[in-house]
Amino acid sequence: MTGYEDVKKRLRGSIAPIITPFHEDGSIDFQTLEKLIHWHIESGSHGISVTGTTGEPSSLTVEERVQVMGIAAKAVNKQVPFVPGTGSANYEETLYLTKKAQELGADAAMVIVPYYNKPSQHALYKYFKAVAESVEIPVIIYNIPGRTAVNLEVKTMARLAKEVPNIIGAKESNKDFEHVNRVLLECGRDFLLYSGIELLCYPMLAIGGAGYISATANVEPKKVADVYNAWNEGDITRAINLHYELMPLNDVLFKDTNPAPLKAALGMMHKIKPVLRMPMDLPTKQLQDEIRQVLKMYVELPEEAGTL
C-alpha cells in the first residue's frame, strides 16, 4: 500500500459532515444533497463527509447509504477530499460499505466503533484490523463513546495505528481531552486526529490535531473552515476569536440530539426541508425559537422563517 503520505497532507482542516436531506415523504432529496455539497465547497470547507452521525446513517438502508455516497462522490468530483462514513453495528455491512467507498473513489473511509454490541478492546482491535485490511484506501476510526456505549482506549488505538498501515487517523468525539492528548502521544504526531466535539475543534489544532469534523459546519461552513485557516496562517488571535464567536451556535445546535436542531436551523435558512426519519424528530417549539434567535446572530433568515 502506497500513497498515504499524500492523502495525509490533504486530509486537514474542516471536513464537513453533511446532513442527509429528505423530502416531505421521507425519501432522500438527492438534488438538495448535491446543492449542499456545492455550497460547502464554495464556502471553503476543506473536505466532505456523508453518512456519519449527522447524516442519520442508522435510519438509512444499506442501499440508500451507497446511493448517498455515490451522489456525493460525483458532486465532490475530487475538488476536496471525500471521506464517507461506512461503519455500522454489522460487520458484513461495514465491509460492504467500506469497499463501496473505495470503488467510488473516496479518499478515506470513516468507520465508527460498532454501537450497541459493546465489544471488548481485543474484539475492537480485530474488527478494525479486518475492516482496514479489506481495502486499500485509508481508514479513519470514529470514536464516539456517547453514541456507541464503548470507548476505544488509547492502547487499542495505538496498536492499530502501529500495526495497520492504512489506519491513518481518528475522529474523536470524546469530551475527555486528556484521552485525546494521549492518542497523539501514543499513536505518533503524524497520526491524523480530528475533533468531533465542537468546543474542542480549536483546542485540537493547538495540540497538533489535523482538523475537525464539526456538525456546525452545516450552518456556518465558512466560519468553521476559517478557524483552521487562521490557525494554519499563524493568526492565532483570529482563530481564538472565531472559536468563541461560534460558541453560541455550537451550544444551541446540541441542546437536542444531533441532527435534530441542525435540520431545524437549515429549514429556517431554507436550505432543506426540515425532515428527519423516525425515531428522530424536530426539536420542541421552545427550542426552535431559541435556535432561531441564535441563528440571527450568524445569518440573515427569511422573514417567513417561523415554527417548522
mmCIF file of N, CA and C in Angstrom, residues 195-254:
data_model
loop_
_atom_site.group_PDB
_atom_site.id
_atom_site.type_symbol
_atom_site.label_atom_id
_atom_site.label_comp_id
_atom_site.label_asym_id
_atom_site.label_seq_id
_atom_site.Cartn_x
_atom_site.Cartn_y
_atom_site.Cartn_z
ATOM 1 N N SER A 195 -11.252 16.521 15.779
ATOM 2 C CA SER A 195 -12.246 16.673 16.833
ATOM 3 C C SER A 195 -13.644 16.492 16.272
ATOM 4 N N GLY A 196 -14.467 15.761 17.009
ATOM 5 C CA GLY A 196 -15.878 15.658 16.691
ATOM 6 C C GLY A 196 -16.710 16.355 17.752
ATOM 7 N N ILE A 197 -16.027 17.039 18.668
ATOM 8 C CA ILE A 197 -16.675 17.840 19.715
ATOM 9 C C ILE A 197 -16.456 19.307 19.350
ATOM 10 N N GLU A 198 -17.544 20.032 19.143
ATOM 11 C CA GLU A 198 -17.446 21.391 18.604
ATOM 12 C C GLU A 198 -16.571 22.317 19.437
ATOM 13 N N LEU A 199 -16.690 22.272 20.747
ATOM 14 C CA LEU A 199 -15.911 23.176 21.580
ATOM 15 C C LEU A 199 -14.445 22.766 21.690
ATOM 16 N N LEU A 200 -14.092 21.632 21.118
ATOM 17 C CA LEU A 200 -12.699 21.192 21.132
ATOM 18 C C LEU A 200 -12.042 21.284 19.755
ATOM 19 N N CYS A 201 -12.742 21.885 18.790
ATOM 20 C CA CYS A 201 -12.154 21.990 17.442
ATOM 21 C C CYS A 201 -10.872 22.826 17.456
ATOM 22 N N TYR A 202 -10.946 24.014 18.040
ATOM 23 C CA TYR A 202 -9.732 24.837 18.109
ATOM 24 C C TYR A 202 -8.683 24.207 19.028
ATOM 25 N N PRO A 203 -9.048 23.760 20.248
ATOM 26 C CA PRO A 203 -8.044 23.116 21.089
ATOM 27 C C PRO A 203 -7.356 21.925 20.421
ATOM 28 N N MET A 204 -8.085 21.201 19.567
ATOM 29 C CA MET A 204 -7.476 20.063 18.873
ATOM 30 C C MET A 204 -6.322 20.523 17.984
ATOM 31 N N LEU A 205 -6.489 21.658 17.327
ATOM 32 C CA LEU A 205 -5.413 22.201 16.499
ATOM 33 C C LEU A 205 -4.211 22.565 17.360
ATOM 34 N N ALA A 206 -4.471 23.106 18.534
ATOM 35 C CA ALA A 206 -3.401 23.579 19.407
ATOM 36 C C ALA A 206 -2.497 22.457 19.898
ATOM 37 N N ILE A 207 -3.020 21.220 19.973
ATOM 38 C CA ILE A 207 -2.187 20.108 20.437
ATOM 39 C C ILE A 207 -1.601 19.300 19.278
ATOM 40 N N GLY A 208 -1.848 19.760 18.041
ATOM 41 C CA GLY A 208 -1.276 19.074 16.891
ATOM 42 C C GLY A 208 -2.250 18.261 16.076
ATOM 43 N N GLY A 209 -3.556 18.459 16.301
ATOM 44 C CA GLY A 209 -4.560 17.740 15.526
ATOM 45 C C GLY A 209 -4.597 18.185 14.078
ATOM 46 N N ALA A 210 -5.198 17.343 13.237
ATOM 47 C CA ALA A 210 -5.261 17.624 11.801
ATOM 48 C C ALA A 210 -6.438 18.510 11.430
ATOM 49 N N GLY A 211 -7.437 18.602 12.309
ATOM 50 C CA GLY A 211 -8.627 19.383 11.992
ATOM 51 C C GLY A 211 -9.807 18.900 12.790
ATOM 52 N N TYR A 212 -10.982 18.968 12.174
ATOM 53 C CA TYR A 212 -12.194 18.610 12.887
ATOM 54 C C TYR A 212 -13.299 18.255 11.899
ATOM 55 N N ILE A 213 -14.275 17.523 12.398
ATOM 56 C CA ILE A 213 -15.444 17.121 11.612
ATOM 57 C C ILE A 213 -16.643 17.577 12.427
ATOM 58 N N SER A 214 -17.044 18.828 12.201
ATOM 59 C CA SER A 214 -17.990 19.523 13.063
ATOM 60 C C SER A 214 -19.345 19.701 12.398
ATOM 61 N N ALA A 215 -20.399 19.255 13.071
ATOM 62 C CA ALA A 215 -21.754 19.389 12.543
ATOM 63 C C ALA A 215 -22.121 20.840 12.291
ATOM 64 N N THR A 216 -21.559 21.762 13.072
ATOM 65 C CA THR A 216 -21.861 23.188 12.924
ATOM 66 C C THR A 216 -21.494 23.714 11.545
ATOM 67 N N ALA A 217 -20.576 23.048 10.881
ATOM 68 C CA ALA A 217 -20.198 23.466 9.524
ATOM 69 C C ALA A 217 -21.388 23.442 8.580
ATOM 70 N N ASN A 218 -22.418 22.664 8.894
ATOM 71 C CA ASN A 218 -23.613 22.630 8.048
ATOM 72 C C ASN A 218 -24.306 23.985 7.992
ATOM 73 N N VAL A 219 -24.178 24.765 9.047
ATOM 74 C CA VAL A 219 -24.827 26.076 9.131
ATOM 75 C C VAL A 219 -23.862 27.205 8.768
ATOM 76 N N GLU A 220 -22.632 27.120 9.271
ATOM 77 C CA GLU A 220 -21.632 28.169 9.047
ATOM 78 C C GLU A 220 -20.349 27.570 8.470
ATOM 79 N N PRO A 221 -20.397 27.056 7.242
ATOM 80 C CA PRO A 221 -19.218 26.389 6.698
ATOM 81 C C PRO A 221 -17.986 27.285 6.601
ATOM 82 N N LYS A 222 -18.174 28.553 6.242
ATOM 83 C CA LYS A 222 -17.027 29.437 6.065
ATOM 84 C C LYS A 222 -16.338 29.734 7.393
ATOM 85 N N LYS A 223 -17.123 30.108 8.411
ATOM 86 C CA LYS A 223 -16.522 30.436 9.705
ATOM 87 C C LYS A 223 -15.837 29.225 10.322
ATOM 88 N N VAL A 224 -16.482 28.070 10.201
ATOM 89 C CA VAL A 224 -15.894 26.853 10.765
ATOM 90 C C VAL A 224 -14.580 26.527 10.050
ATOM 91 N N ALA A 225 -14.547 26.675 8.739
ATOM 92 C CA ALA A 225 -13.309 26.436 7.987
ATOM 93 C C ALA A 225 -12.250 27.483 8.320
ATOM 94 N N ASP A 226 -12.694 28.710 8.577
ATOM 95 C CA ASP A 226 -11.743 29.797 8.834
ATOM 96 C C ASP A 226 -11.014 29.661 10.164
ATOM 97 N N VAL A 227 -11.570 28.902 11.106
ATOM 98 C CA VAL A 227 -10.824 28.629 12.339
ATOM 99 C C VAL A 227 -9.515 27.932 11.979
ATOM 100 N N TYR A 228 -9.606 26.915 11.110
ATOM 101 C CA TYR A 228 -8.400 26.210 10.670
ATOM 102 C C TYR A 228 -7.517 27.114 9.815
ATOM 103 N N ASN A 229 -8.135 27.855 8.904
ATOM 104 C CA ASN A 229 -7.352 28.731 8.025
ATOM 105 C C ASN A 229 -6.527 29.730 8.839
ATOM 106 N N ALA A 230 -7.162 30.348 9.829
ATOM 107 C CA ALA A 230 -6.460 31.330 10.660
ATOM 108 C C ALA A 230 -5.318 30.668 11.418
ATOM 109 N N TRP A 231 -5.594 29.495 11.997
ATOM 110 C CA TRP A 231 -4.548 28.756 12.718
ATOM 111 C C TRP A 231 -3.389 28.409 11.779
ATOM 112 N N ASN A 232 -3.716 27.911 10.610
ATOM 113 C CA ASN A 232 -2.705 27.477 9.644
ATOM 114 C C ASN A 232 -1.851 28.644 9.152
ATOM 115 N N GLU A 233 -2.450 29.831 9.107
ATOM 116 C CA GLU A 233 -1.732 31.033 8.669
ATOM 117 C C GLU A 233 -0.987 31.716 9.805
ATOM 118 N N GLY A 234 -1.104 31.179 10.998
ATOM 119 C CA GLY A 234 -0.408 31.743 12.147
ATOM 120 C C GLY A 234 -1.139 32.882 12.821
ATOM 121 N N ASP A 235 -2.391 33.139 12.425
ATOM 122 C CA ASP A 235 -3.180 34.203 13.036
ATOM 123 C C ASP A 235 -3.962 33.618 14.212
ATOM 124 N N ILE A 236 -3.248 33.396 15.303
ATOM 125 C CA ILE A 236 -3.827 32.705 16.456
ATOM 126 C C ILE A 236 -4.963 33.506 17.087
ATOM 127 N N THR A 237 -4.804 34.812 17.133
ATOM 128 C CA THR A 237 -5.846 35.654 17.729
ATOM 129 C C THR A 237 -7.159 35.508 16.969
ATOM 130 N N ARG A 238 -7.086 35.528 15.638
ATOM 131 C CA ARG A 238 -8.308 35.379 14.844
ATOM 132 C C ARG A 238 -8.921 33.999 15.049
ATOM 133 N N ALA A 239 -8.095 32.972 15.112
ATOM 134 C CA ALA A 239 -8.604 31.619 15.330
ATOM 135 C C ALA A 239 -9.344 31.526 16.662
ATOM 136 N N ILE A 240 -8.767 32.119 17.697
ATOM 137 C CA ILE A 240 -9.407 32.092 19.016
ATOM 138 C C ILE A 240 -10.703 32.897 18.995
ATOM 139 N N ASN A 241 -10.673 34.057 18.327
ATOM 140 C CA ASN A 241 -11.885 34.882 18.247
ATOM 141 C C ASN A 241 -13.021 34.136 17.545
ATOM 142 N N LEU A 242 -12.703 33.434 16.458
ATOM 143 C CA LEU A 242 -13.712 32.660 15.744
ATOM 144 C C LEU A 242 -14.225 31.511 16.608
ATOM 145 N N HIS A 243 -13.337 30.899 17.349
ATOM 146 C CA HIS A 243 -13.726 29.818 18.266
ATOM 147 C C HIS A 243 -14.830 30.295 19.211
ATOM 148 N N TYR A 244 -14.622 31.467 19.817
ATOM 149 C CA TYR A 244 -15.615 31.989 20.753
ATOM 150 C C TYR A 244 -16.839 32.549 20.044
ATOM 151 N N GLU A 245 -16.648 33.082 18.847
ATOM 152 C CA GLU A 245 -17.780 33.594 18.076
ATOM 153 C C GLU A 245 -18.756 32.477 17.727
ATOM 154 N N LEU A 246 -18.240 31.281 17.473
ATOM 155 C CA LEU A 246 -19.082 30.149 17.103
ATOM 156 C C LEU A 246 -19.724 29.451 18.303
ATOM 157 N N MET A 247 -19.278 29.782 19.500
ATOM 158 C CA MET A 247 -19.728 29.026 20.664
ATOM 159 C C MET A 247 -21.241 29.059 20.892
ATOM 160 N N PRO A 248 -21.922 30.209 20.790
ATOM 161 C CA PRO A 248 -23.380 30.181 20.985
ATOM 162 C C PRO A 248 -24.090 29.273 19.986
ATOM 163 N N LEU A 249 -23.619 29.258 18.748
ATOM 164 C CA LEU A 249 -24.217 28.391 17.729
ATOM 165 C C LEU A 249 -23.940 26.929 18.058
ATOM 166 N N ASN A 250 -22.697 26.628 18.431
ATOM 167 C CA ASN A 250 -22.354 25.265 18.832
ATOM 168 C C ASN A 250 -23.251 24.790 19.975
ATOM 169 N N ASP A 251 -23.458 25.664 20.946
ATOM 170 C CA ASP A 251 -24.244 25.292 22.123
ATOM 171 C C ASP A 251 -25.693 24.965 21.761
ATOM 172 N N VAL A 252 -26.329 25.839 20.983
ATOM 173 C CA VAL A 252 -27.747 25.646 20.706
ATOM 174 C C VAL A 252 -27.996 24.455 19.784
ATOM 175 N N LEU A 253 -27.037 24.137 18.915
ATOM 176 C CA LEU A 253 -27.215 23.016 17.991
ATOM 177 C C LEU A 253 -27.094 21.656 18.668
ATOM 178 N N PHE A 254 -26.707 21.670 19.954
ATOM 179 C CA PHE A 254 -26.593 20.398 20.668
ATOM 180 C C PHE A 254 -27.452 20.367 21.924
#
